[in-house]
CSV table of C-alpha atoms and ligand atoms in Angstrom, one decimal:
chain,number,residue,atom,x,y,z
F,1,UNK,CA,6.3,-32.0,-2.1
F,2,UNK,CA,5.3,-33.2,-5.2
F,3,UNK,CA,2.0,-33.9,-6.2
F,4,UNK,CA,0.5,-37.6,-7.9
F,5,UNK,CA,1.2,-36.5,-11.5
F,6,UNK,CA,4.2,-34.7,-11.3
F,7,UNK,CA,7.7,-35.6,-11.5
F,8,UNK,CA,10.6,-33.8,-9.7
F,9,UNK,CA,12.2,-31.4,-11.8
F,10,UNK,CA,15.6,-32.6,-10.6
F,11,UNK,CA,15.2,-35.7,-13.2
F,12,UNK,CA,15.3,-33.6,-16.3
F,13,UNK,CA,19.0,-32.7,-15.4
F,14,UNK,CA,20.2,-36.0,-14.4
F,15,UNK,CA,23.7,-36.9,-15.7
F,16,UNK,CA,23.1,-40.8,-16.6
F,17,UNK,CA,26.1,-42.9,-16.4
F,18,UNK,CA,25.4,-44.0,-20.2
F,19,UNK,CA,27.2,-44.4,-23.7
F,20,UNK,CA,26.3,-42.0,-26.4
F,21,UNK,CA,26.6,-43.4,-29.8
F,22,UNK,CA,29.4,-41.9,-31.9
F,23,UNK,CA,31.1,-40.6,-28.8
F,24,UNK,CA,33.5,-42.7,-26.6
F,25,UNK,CA,37.0,-44.1,-27.7
F,26,UNK,CA,35.8,-47.4,-28.9
F,27,UNK,CA,38.2,-50.2,-31.0
F,28,UNK,CA,36.8,-50.7,-34.4
F,29,UNK,CA,35.3,-54.3,-33.2
F,30,UNK,CA,33.4,-52.9,-30.1
F,31,UNK,CA,32.0,-50.1,-32.3
F,32,UNK,CA,30.6,-52.9,-34.4
F,33,UNK,CA,29.1,-54.5,-31.6
F,34,UNK,CA,27.7,-51.6,-30.3
F,35,UNK,CA,26.1,-50.9,-34.2
F,36,UNK,CA,25.0,-54.6,-34.0
F,37,UNK,CA,23.4,-54.1,-30.4
F,38,UNK,CA,21.7,-51.0,-31.6
F,39,UNK,CA,20.1,-52.9,-34.8
F,40,UNK,CA,19.2,-56.0,-32.6
F,41,UNK,CA,17.8,-54.7,-29.2
F,42,UNK,CA,16.4,-51.3,-30.5
F,43,UNK,CA,16.6,-47.8,-29.0
F,44,UNK,CA,15.6,-48.4,-25.2
F,45,UNK,CA,18.8,-49.9,-24.0
F,46,UNK,CA,21.4,-48.0,-22.5
F,47,UNK,CA,25.2,-49.1,-22.0
F,48,UNK,CA,27.3,-47.9,-19.3
F,49,UNK,CA,30.3,-45.3,-19.4
F,50,UNK,CA,31.6,-43.3,-22.0
F,51,UNK,CA,33.4,-45.9,-23.7
F,52,UNK,CA,31.4,-49.1,-23.1
F,53,UNK,CA,33.0,-52.0,-21.5
F,54,UNK,CA,33.3,-55.3,-23.5
F,55,UNK,CA,33.2,-58.4,-21.2
F,56,UNK,CA,33.7,-62.1,-22.0
F,57,UNK,CA,34.2,-63.6,-18.4
F,58,UNK,CA,33.8,-63.0,-14.9
F,59,UNK,CA,35.7,-64.6,-11.6
F,60,UNK,CA,35.3,-63.3,-8.3
F,61,UNK,CA,35.7,-59.9,-8.1
F,62,UNK,CA,36.7,-59.4,-11.4
F,63,UNK,CA,35.5,-58.9,-14.9
F,64,UNK,CA,37.5,-59.4,-17.8
F,65,UNK,CA,37.8,-58.0,-21.6
F,66,UNK,CA,38.5,-60.0,-24.8
F,67,UNK,CA,42.2,-59.2,-24.4
F,68,UNK,CA,42.4,-60.4,-20.7
F,69,UNK,CA,42.2,-57.0,-19.3
F,70,UNK,CA,40.9,-57.2,-15.7
F,71,UNK,CA,38.2,-54.8,-14.1
F,72,UNK,CA,37.9,-54.4,-10.7
F,73,UNK,CA,34.1,-54.8,-10.2
F,74,UNK,CA,33.0,-52.5,-7.3
F,75,UNK,CA,29.2,-52.2,-8.7
F,76,UNK,CA,27.7,-55.5,-9.1
F,77,UNK,CA,25.3,-56.4,-6.4
F,78,UNK,CA,24.0,-59.6,-8.6
F,79,UNK,CA,27.3,-61.3,-8.4
F,80,UNK,CA,26.9,-60.9,-4.9
F,81,UNK,CA,29.0,-63.9,-3.6
F,82,UNK,CA,31.7,-63.4,-6.5
F,83,UNK,CA,31.2,-63.9,-10.1
F,84,UNK,CA,30.6,-67.4,-11.2
F,85,UNK,CA,31.1,-69.1,-7.8
F,86,UNK,CA,32.1,-72.6,-8.5
F,87,UNK,CA,29.6,-73.9,-5.7
F,88,UNK,CA,26.9,-71.7,-6.7
F,89,UNK,CA,27.4,-72.9,-10.4
F,90,UNK,CA,27.8,-76.7,-9.7
F,91,UNK,CA,24.5,-76.4,-7.8
F,92,UNK,CA,22.7,-75.0,-10.8
F,93,UNK,CA,24.5,-77.4,-13.2
F,94,UNK,CA,23.6,-80.5,-10.9
F,95,UNK,CA,20.0,-79.6,-10.4
F,96,UNK,CA,19.4,-78.8,-14.1
F,97,UNK,CA,20.6,-82.2,-15.0
F,98,UNK,CA,18.3,-83.8,-12.6
F,99,UNK,CA,15.1,-82.1,-12.6
F,100,UNK,CA,14.2,-78.7,-14.0
F,101,UNK,CA,10.2,-78.1,-13.1
F,102,UNK,CA,7.8,-75.6,-11.6
F,103,UNK,CA,6.3,-75.2,-8.3
F,104,UNK,CA,3.1,-77.7,-8.9
F,105,UNK,CA,4.8,-80.8,-7.9
F,106,UNK,CA,5.7,-82.0,-4.7
F,107,UNK,CA,9.4,-81.5,-4.3
F,108,UNK,CA,11.9,-81.3,-1.4
F,109,UNK,CA,14.2,-78.5,-2.9
F,110,UNK,CA,11.8,-75.7,-2.8
F,111,UNK,CA,10.8,-76.5,0.8
F,112,UNK,CA,14.4,-76.9,2.0
F,113,UNK,CA,15.3,-73.4,0.4
F,114,UNK,CA,12.1,-71.7,1.8
F,115,UNK,CA,12.8,-72.8,5.4
F,116,UNK,CA,16.3,-72.0,4.9
F,117,UNK,CA,15.5,-68.4,3.9
F,118,UNK,CA,13.1,-67.9,6.4
F,119,UNK,CA,15.2,-68.7,9.4
F,120,UNK,CA,16.8,-65.2,8.3
F,121,UNK,CA,13.7,-63.3,9.2
F,122,UNK,CA,12.1,-62.6,12.2
F,123,UNK,CA,9.2,-65.3,13.4
F,124,UNK,CA,6.5,-63.1,12.1
F,125,UNK,CA,7.6,-62.8,8.5
F,126,UNK,CA,7.0,-66.8,7.8
F,127,UNK,CA,5.9,-67.3,4.4
F,128,UNK,CA,7.8,-67.0,1.3
F,129,UNK,CA,6.5,-66.8,-2.2
F,130,UNK,CA,8.7,-67.1,-5.5
F,131,UNK,CA,9.3,-64.9,-8.6
F,132,UNK,CA,11.9,-64.7,-11.2
F,133,UNK,CA,12.8,-60.8,-10.9
F,134,UNK,CA,12.5,-57.8,-8.2
F,135,UNK,CA,9.9,-56.4,-10.3
F,136,UNK,CA,7.6,-59.1,-10.2
F,137,UNK,CA,8.0,-59.6,-6.4
F,138,UNK,CA,6.7,-55.6,-6.1
F,139,UNK,CA,4.1,-56.2,-8.5
F,140,UNK,CA,2.9,-59.0,-6.5
F,141,UNK,CA,3.2,-57.1,-3.2
F,142,UNK,CA,1.1,-54.4,-4.7
F,143,UNK,CA,-1.8,-56.8,-5.5
F,144,UNK,CA,-1.6,-58.2,-1.8
F,145,UNK,CA,-1.6,-54.8,-0.3
F,146,UNK,CA,-4.4,-53.9,-2.4
F,147,UNK,CA,-6.4,-56.9,-1.4
F,148,UNK,CA,-5.5,-56.6,2.3
F,149,UNK,CA,-6.3,-52.9,3.0
F,150,UNK,CA,-8.8,-52.2,0.4
F,151,UNK,CA,-6.9,-49.1,-0.6
F,152,UNK,CA,-4.9,-48.2,-3.9
F,153,UNK,CA,-2.5,-45.2,-2.5
F,154,UNK,CA,1.2,-45.9,-2.9
F,155,UNK,CA,4.0,-43.9,-1.5
F,156,UNK,CA,7.4,-43.6,-2.9
F,157,UNK,CA,10.5,-41.6,-2.7
F,158,UNK,CA,11.3,-38.9,-5.1
F,159,UNK,CA,14.0,-41.0,-6.9
F,160,UNK,CA,13.2,-44.5,-6.1
F,161,UNK,CA,13.2,-47.6,-8.7
F,162,UNK,CA,11.2,-50.6,-8.0
F,163,UNK,CA,10.7,-52.5,-11.3
F,164,UNK,CA,9.8,-52.8,-15.0
F,165,UNK,CA,6.2,-53.8,-14.9
F,166,UNK,CA,3.6,-51.3,-15.6
F,167,UNK,CA,2.6,-51.0,-12.0
F,168,UNK,CA,6.1,-51.2,-10.8
F,169,UNK,CA,7.5,-48.4,-13.4
F,170,UNK,CA,4.7,-46.1,-12.7
F,171,UNK,CA,6.2,-46.0,-8.9
F,172,UNK,CA,9.6,-45.8,-10.1
F,173,UNK,CA,10.3,-42.1,-10.0
F,174,UNK,CA,14.1,-42.7,-11.0
F,175,UNK,CA,12.8,-43.8,-14.7
F,176,UNK,CA,12.5,-40.1,-15.5
F,177,UNK,CA,9.3,-37.9,-16.9
F,178,UNK,CA,9.2,-40.3,-19.9
F,179,UNK,CA,7.2,-42.6,-17.6
F,180,UNK,CA,4.0,-40.8,-15.9
F,181,UNK,CA,3.9,-41.7,-12.5
F,182,UNK,CA,0.7,-44.0,-11.6
F,183,UNK,CA,-2.6,-41.8,-10.4
F,184,UNK,CA,-2.3,-43.2,-7.2
F,185,UNK,CA,1.3,-42.7,-6.8
F,186,UNK,CA,2.5,-39.9,-4.0
F,187,UNK,CA,6.1,-39.4,-3.9
F,188,UNK,CA,7.9,-38.1,-0.9
F,189,UNK,CA,11.5,-36.5,-0.5
F,190,UNK,CA,14.3,-39.0,0.2
F,191,UNK,CA,15.7,-39.2,3.6
F,192,UNK,CA,18.5,-36.8,3.4
F,193,UNK,CA,19.4,-34.2,6.1
F,194,UNK,CA,19.2,-31.5,3.4
F,195,UNK,CA,15.5,-32.8,2.7
F,196,UNK,CA,14.7,-32.8,6.5
F,197,UNK,CA,16.7,-30.5,8.4
F,198,UNK,CA,14.8,-30.8,11.5
F,199,UNK,CA,15.2,-34.5,11.8
F,200,UNK,CA,15.1,-37.3,9.5
F,201,UNK,CA,13.1,-39.6,11.6
F,202,UNK,CA,10.2,-37.2,12.3
F,203,UNK,CA,10.5,-35.5,9.1
F,204,UNK,CA,10.1,-38.6,7.0
F,205,UNK,CA,7.4,-40.0,9.2
F,206,UNK,CA,5.5,-36.8,8.7
F,207,UNK,CA,5.8,-36.9,5.1
F,208,UNK,CA,4.3,-40.3,4.9
F,209,UNK,CA,1.3,-38.9,6.9
F,210,UNK,CA,1.3,-35.7,4.5
F,211,UNK,CA,1.0,-37.9,1.7
F,212,UNK,CA,-1.6,-39.8,3.0
F,213,UNK,CA,-3.5,-36.5,3.7
F,214,UNK,CA,-3.2,-35.9,0.0
F,215,UNK,CA,-4.4,-39.0,-1.2
F,216,UNK,CA,-7.7,-38.4,1.3
F,217,UNK,CA,-8.1,-35.4,-0.5
F,218,UNK,CA,-8.3,-37.2,-3.5
F,219,UNK,CA,-10.5,-39.8,-2.0
F,220,UNK,CA,-7.8,-42.5,-2.3
F,221,UNK,CA,-7.0,-44.9,0.5
F,222,UNK,CA,-3.3,-45.7,1.6
F,223,UNK,CA,-2.4,-49.3,0.3
F,224,UNK,CA,1.2,-49.5,0.7
F,225,UNK,CA,4.6,-47.4,1.7
F,226,UNK,CA,7.6,-49.2,-0.5
F,227,UNK,CA,10.9,-48.3,0.7
F,228,UNK,CA,14.4,-49.3,-0.6
F,229,UNK,CA,16.0,-49.6,2.9
F,230,UNK,CA,19.4,-48.4,1.5
F,231,UNK,CA,17.6,-45.5,-1.0
F,232,UNK,CA,20.0,-46.9,-3.6
F,233,UNK,CA,18.8,-44.7,-6.4
F,234,UNK,CA,18.2,-41.8,-4.3
F,235,UNK,CA,21.7,-41.5,-3.5
F,236,UNK,CA,22.2,-43.8,-0.5
F,237,UNK,CA,20.8,-43.2,2.8
F,238,UNK,CA,21.7,-45.2,5.7
F,239,UNK,CA,21.7,-43.2,8.4
F,240,UNK,CA,20.7,-42.5,11.1
F,241,UNK,CA,19.8,-46.0,11.9
F,242,UNK,CA,16.1,-46.5,13.2
F,243,UNK,CA,15.0,-43.5,11.2
F,244,UNK,CA,12.5,-45.7,9.0
F,245,UNK,CA,10.3,-47.1,12.2
F,246,UNK,CA,8.3,-44.0,12.5
F,247,UNK,CA,7.5,-43.8,8.8
F,248,UNK,CA,6.4,-47.4,9.1
F,249,UNK,CA,4.2,-46.9,11.8
F,250,UNK,CA,2.9,-43.7,10.2
F,251,UNK,CA,1.7,-45.9,7.0
F,252,UNK,CA,0.0,-48.4,9.5
F,253,UNK,CA,-1.7,-45.9,11.5
F,254,UNK,CA,-3.6,-44.8,8.1
F,255,UNK,CA,-4.3,-48.5,7.3
F,256,UNK,CA,-1.8,-49.1,4.9
F,257,UNK,CA,1.1,-51.6,4.8
F,258,UNK,CA,5.0,-51.4,5.0
F,259,UNK,CA,6.7,-53.0,2.4
F,260,UNK,CA,11.1,-53.2,2.7
F,261,UNK,CA,12.4,-53.5,-0.8
F,262,UNK,CA,15.6,-55.5,0.1
F,263,UNK,CA,16.5,-56.0,-3.8
F,264,UNK,CA,19.6,-53.9,-3.0
F,265,UNK,CA,20.7,-54.2,0.6
F,266,UNK,CA,19.4,-57.8,1.3
F,267,UNK,CA,21.4,-60.9,1.6
F,268,UNK,CA,24.1,-59.5,4.0
F,269,UNK,CA,25.6,-56.5,2.0
F,270,UNK,CA,25.1,-53.8,4.7
F,271,UNK,CA,27.2,-55.8,7.1
F,272,UNK,CA,25.6,-55.3,10.3
F,273,UNK,CA,22.7,-57.0,9.3
F,274,UNK,CA,21.1,-59.5,6.9
F,275,UNK,CA,18.3,-57.3,5.7
F,276,UNK,CA,18.3,-53.4,5.4
F,277,UNK,CA,15.1,-53.2,7.4
F,278,UNK,CA,16.7,-54.6,10.6
F,279,UNK,CA,19.2,-51.7,10.9
F,280,UNK,CA,16.0,-49.6,11.3
F,281,UNK,CA,14.8,-52.0,14.3
F,282,UNK,CA,11.4,-52.7,12.5
F,283,UNK,CA,9.1,-55.8,11.0
F,284,UNK,CA,7.8,-55.3,7.7
F,285,UNK,CA,4.4,-56.5,6.4
F,286,UNK,CA,6.3,-57.6,3.4
F,287,UNK,CA,9.9,-57.9,2.3
F,288,UNK,CA,10.8,-58.1,-1.8
F,289,UNK,CA,14.2,-59.4,-2.7
F,290,UNK,CA,16.1,-60.4,-5.8
F,291,UNK,CA,19.1,-59.4,-7.5
F,292,UNK,CA,22.1,-61.2,-5.1
F,293,UNK,CA,19.4,-64.1,-4.1
F,294,UNK,CA,20.6,-66.3,-7.2
F,295,UNK,CA,24.0,-64.7,-7.8
F,296,UNK,CA,22.9,-64.1,-11.5
F,297,UNK,CA,20.6,-66.8,-11.8
F,298,UNK,CA,16.7,-65.2,-12.1
F,299,UNK,CA,15.2,-65.6,-8.4
F,300,UNK,CA,13.5,-63.1,-6.5
F,301,UNK,CA,10.9,-63.4,-3.8
F,302,UNK,CA,8.6,-61.7,-1.3
F,303,UNK,CA,8.4,-62.6,2.3
F,304,UNK,CA,5.2,-61.8,4.1
F,305,UNK,CA,3.4,-61.8,7.7
F,306,UNK,CA,0.8,-64.8,7.2
F,307,UNK,CA,-2.2,-62.3,8.0
F,308,UNK,CA,-1.0,-59.8,5.1
F,309,UNK,CA,-1.8,-62.5,2.6
F,310,UNK,CA,-4.9,-64.0,4.1
F,311,UNK,CA,-7.0,-62.0,2.1
F,312,UNK,CA,-5.4,-62.5,-1.1
F,313,UNK,CA,-4.5,-66.0,-0.6
F,314,UNK,CA,-8.6,-67.0,0.0
F,315,UNK,CA,-9.4,-65.5,-3.4
F,316,UNK,CA,-6.4,-65.6,-5.8
F,317,UNK,CA,-4.5,-68.5,-7.1
F,318,UNK,CA,-0.6,-67.9,-7.4
F,319,UNK,CA,1.5,-69.6,-10.0
F,320,UNK,CA,4.8,-68.4,-11.7
F,321,UNK,CA,6.0,-70.6,-14.3
F,322,UNK,CA,9.9,-70.1,-13.7
F,323,UNK,CA,9.5,-68.3,-9.9
F,324,UNK,CA,10.9,-70.8,-7.4
F,325,UNK,CA,11.6,-73.6,-9.9
F,326,UNK,CA,14.1,-76.8,-9.2
F,327,UNK,CA,17.0,-75.1,-10.3
F,328,UNK,CA,16.2,-71.6,-8.6
F,329,UNK,CA,15.6,-73.3,-5.4
F,330,UNK,CA,19.0,-75.2,-5.7
F,331,UNK,CA,20.9,-72.1,-6.6
F,332,UNK,CA,19.2,-70.0,-3.8
F,333,UNK,CA,20.3,-72.4,-1.3
F,334,UNK,CA,24.0,-72.5,-2.6
F,335,UNK,CA,23.9,-68.7,-2.5
F,336,UNK,CA,22.9,-68.8,1.3
F,337,UNK,CA,25.7,-71.6,2.0
F,338,UNK,CA,28.3,-69.6,0.6
F,339,UNK,CA,27.4,-66.3,2.4
F,340,UNK,CA,27.3,-68.2,5.7
F,341,UNK,CA,30.5,-70.4,5.0
F,342,UNK,CA,32.5,-67.9,3.8
F,343,UNK,CA,31.8,-65.4,6.4
F,344,UNK,CA,30.5,-62.9,3.5
F,345,UNK,CA,28.1,-60.8,5.6
F,346,UNK,CA,31.1,-60.2,8.3
F,347,UNK,CA,33.3,-59.2,5.4
F,348,UNK,CA,31.0,-56.7,4.4
F,349,UNK,CA,31.2,-55.1,7.7
F,350,UNK,CA,34.9,-55.1,8.0
F,351,UNK,CA,35.8,-54.3,4.2
F,352,UNK,CA,32.9,-51.9,4.0
F,353,UNK,CA,34.1,-49.9,7.2
F,354,UNK,CA,37.5,-50.0,5.9
F,355,UNK,CA,36.6,-48.5,2.4
F,356,UNK,CA,34.5,-46.0,4.0
F,357,UNK,CA,37.1,-45.1,6.3
F,358,UNK,CA,39.5,-44.8,3.3
F,359,UNK,CA,37.2,-42.6,1.4
F,360,UNK,CA,37.0,-39.9,4.3
F,361,UNK,CA,40.5,-40.1,4.8
F,362,UNK,CA,41.0,-39.3,0.9
F,363,UNK,CA,39.0,-36.6,1.5
F,364,UNK,CA,41.3,-34.5,3.6
F,365,UNK,CA,43.5,-34.3,0.7
F,366,UNK,CA,40.7,-34.2,-2.2
F,367,UNK,CA,38.0,-31.6,-1.9
F,368,UNK,CA,36.1,-33.2,-5.0
F,369,UNK,CA,35.3,-35.7,-2.1
F,370,UNK,CA,31.9,-34.7,0.0
F,371,UNK,CA,30.2,-36.7,2.2
F,372,UNK,CA,30.6,-40.4,2.5
F,373,UNK,CA,27.6,-42.5,3.3
F,374,UNK,CA,27.8,-46.2,4.0
F,375,UNK,CA,26.7,-49.4,5.4
F,376,UNK,CA,28.6,-52.2,4.9
F,377,UNK,CA,29.5,-52.9,1.4
F,378,UNK,CA,27.0,-50.3,-0.2
F,379,UNK,CA,28.4,-46.9,-0.4
F,380,UNK,CA,27.5,-43.4,-1.7
F,381,UNK,CA,30.0,-40.7,-2.3
F,382,UNK,CA,29.0,-37.4,-2.9
F,383,UNK,CA,31.3,-35.5,-5.4
F,384,UNK,CA,31.8,-31.8,-5.1
F,385,UNK,CA,32.9,-28.8,-7.6
F,386,UNK,CA,33.4,-25.8,-6.1
F,387,UNK,CA,31.7,-26.9,-2.8
F,388,UNK,CA,28.7,-28.0,-4.5
F,389,UNK,CA,27.5,-31.4,-5.6
F,390,UNK,CA,28.6,-31.6,-9.1
F,391,UNK,CA,26.9,-34.3,-11.5
F,392,UNK,CA,29.5,-33.6,-14.3
F,393,UNK,CA,32.1,-33.9,-12.3
F,394,UNK,CA,30.9,-37.2,-10.9
F,395,UNK,CA,30.6,-38.4,-14.6
F,396,UNK,CA,34.2,-37.4,-15.2
F,397,UNK,CA,35.1,-39.5,-12.2
F,398,UNK,CA,33.2,-42.6,-13.1
F,399,UNK,CA,34.6,-42.6,-16.7
F,400,UNK,CA,38.0,-42.0,-15.4
F,401,UNK,CA,37.9,-45.0,-13.0
F,402,UNK,CA,36.6,-47.0,-16.0
F,403,UNK,CA,39.6,-46.0,-17.8
F,404,UNK,CA,41.7,-47.3,-15.1
F,405,UNK,CA,39.9,-50.4,-14.7
F,406,UNK,CA,37.7,-49.8,-11.9
F,407,UNK,CA,34.0,-50.0,-12.2
F,408,UNK,CA,31.8,-47.8,-10.3
F,409,UNK,CA,28.4,-45.9,-11.2
F,410,UNK,CA,26.7,-42.9,-10.2
F,411,UNK,CA,23.4,-42.2,-8.4
F,412,UNK,CA,21.0,-39.4,-6.8
F,413,UNK,CA,18.1,-37.4,-8.6
F,414,UNK,CA,21.0,-35.2,-10.2
F,415,UNK,CA,23.5,-38.1,-10.4
F,416,UNK,CA,26.0,-36.3,-8.0
F,417,UNK,CA,27.1,-39.2,-6.0
F,418,UNK,CA,29.2,-42.3,-6.7
F,419,UNK,CA,27.5,-45.3,-5.9
F,420,UNK,CA,29.7,-48.4,-5.1
F,421,UNK,CA,28.4,-52.0,-4.1
F,422,UNK,CA,31.1,-54.6,-5.0
F,423,UNK,CA,30.7,-58.3,-4.4
F,424,UNK,CA,30.9,-59.4,-1.0
F,425,UNK,CA,34.2,-61.1,-1.2
F,426,UNK,CA,35.7,-57.8,-1.7
F,427,UNK,CA,38.9,-57.9,0.2
F,428,UNK,CA,41.1,-55.0,2.1
F,429,UNK,CA,43.5,-55.2,-1.0
F,430,UNK,CA,40.8,-54.5,-3.7
F,431,UNK,CA,40.1,-51.6,-1.3
F,432,UNK,CA,43.2,-50.3,-1.5
F,433,UNK,CA,43.4,-50.6,-5.3
F,434,UNK,CA,40.2,-48.6,-5.6
F,435,UNK,CA,41.5,-45.9,-3.3
F,436,UNK,CA,45.0,-45.9,-5.1
F,437,UNK,CA,43.3,-45.6,-8.4
F,438,UNK,CA,40.7,-43.0,-6.9
F,439,UNK,CA,43.6,-40.5,-5.8
F,440,UNK,CA,45.2,-41.0,-9.3
F,441,UNK,CA,41.9,-40.3,-11.0
F,442,UNK,CA,41.1,-37.1,-8.9
F,443,UNK,CA,44.2,-35.4,-9.7
F,444,UNK,CA,43.5,-35.2,-13.0
F,445,UNK,CA,39.6,-33.9,-12.7
V,1,PLP,C1,15.2,-51.1,-5.2
V,1,PLP,C2,15.0,-51.9,-6.6
V,1,PLP,N1,13.8,-52.7,-6.3
V,1,PLP,C3,13.6,-53.3,-7.6
V,1,PLP,C4,14.2,-53.7,-8.9
V,1,PLP,C5,13.9,-54.6,-9.8
V,1,PLP,O1,14.3,-55.6,-9.9
V,1,PLP,P1,14.5,-56.8,-11.3
V,1,PLP,O2,15.3,-55.8,-12.2
V,1,PLP,O3,14.8,-57.9,-10.9
V,1,PLP,O4,13.1,-56.7,-11.8
V,1,PLP,C6,15.4,-53.1,-8.5
V,1,PLP,C7,16.1,-53.2,-9.9
V,1,PLP,O5,17.2,-52.7,-10.0
V,1,PLP,C8,16.2,-52.0,-7.6
V,1,PLP,O6,17.2,-51.7,-7.4
């Protein structure tokens, strides 16, 4: 297992889905745009795909290029209720035209939204604090965990991503070796059958206990086990359901807290449940969320058990200029309305199951398709070459699909799996289009 100051070596061989300047087949206009971007935004930004996609408009599950070409979006879990959903746009515009101010005034909007959001949680999770990004929510969770436990030790998975602030970047192993893990960050292997051949639930919980032992050996007290409950950047590990409960018990037994990071799987995406943690039959101490929460508007938050925030709340004040502002609350409410009124969680269950089944049946004809891991409309598909996970082939497939106007990306520490998470409005016809295109592209690999 990796110690607190080392990155897993696998990170150095990751195939990123990224444009290399000078490569790809860009039109002269797009080449000029890429150059302008590099000049204005500097060197840290990346574009997806060998040949970047230039977009001007989004609607439903489609994104459109300047010449009108439609791309089928199988990757955007921010525009979860569909790109530019009219009800969300209308709620945003109406509130922006009425009152756009912060949380230091009495206003119904934030409370209508908070109370409605909390109906999606077990009763013990009864407070919500608003932020603008998932990073801020996780950063805040860390501050609260430190206050509640008196500890500083953090456990994350080997290829986790939890955000861009200093604290969250230092616990985001997937950023790569350029950002050193924080001195109190202890990574553990992701919950794959390969990493835990004797059983994922017991093995993963043991890894948590072992990490606590390593902390103790350095005089560090545990504060937090933070888990993206779908393991999105680790490669997508939804099963077996229930395997996370012993890990949550293990951190609590050592005095730490369990934070479910729902930025990726939250808001109905996994189909069977509204939140990823519910698939594991546990109640977290804190739950962070973001991305789909505002369908594109920067809206994120942290839901907590009251005793978790008691210490922090007694001493610290919390104010976030934009987090939970009146427009954010209106948008968040509209998103929840759409998820409910359009039956999107149920759609994710039905369409996601058909998607996974379609991939598995395609695998009978294409030996490049390895394991399919899926929960609702969150899918990870291992790509093989000569029977082994093959990052280069995965990259060729991702780019081949892009050239056929189907947008996906790759995931996992080596980039050997395709990650698929379309808007929740995805239809069975959309799935057919992906599978037909995949069949074509696989023949060319
Ligand atoms: C699991 C997870 N947590 C946290 C974050 C950070 O969210 P944000 O980009 O809104 O800061 C992300 C972003 O990709 C994420 O995937």
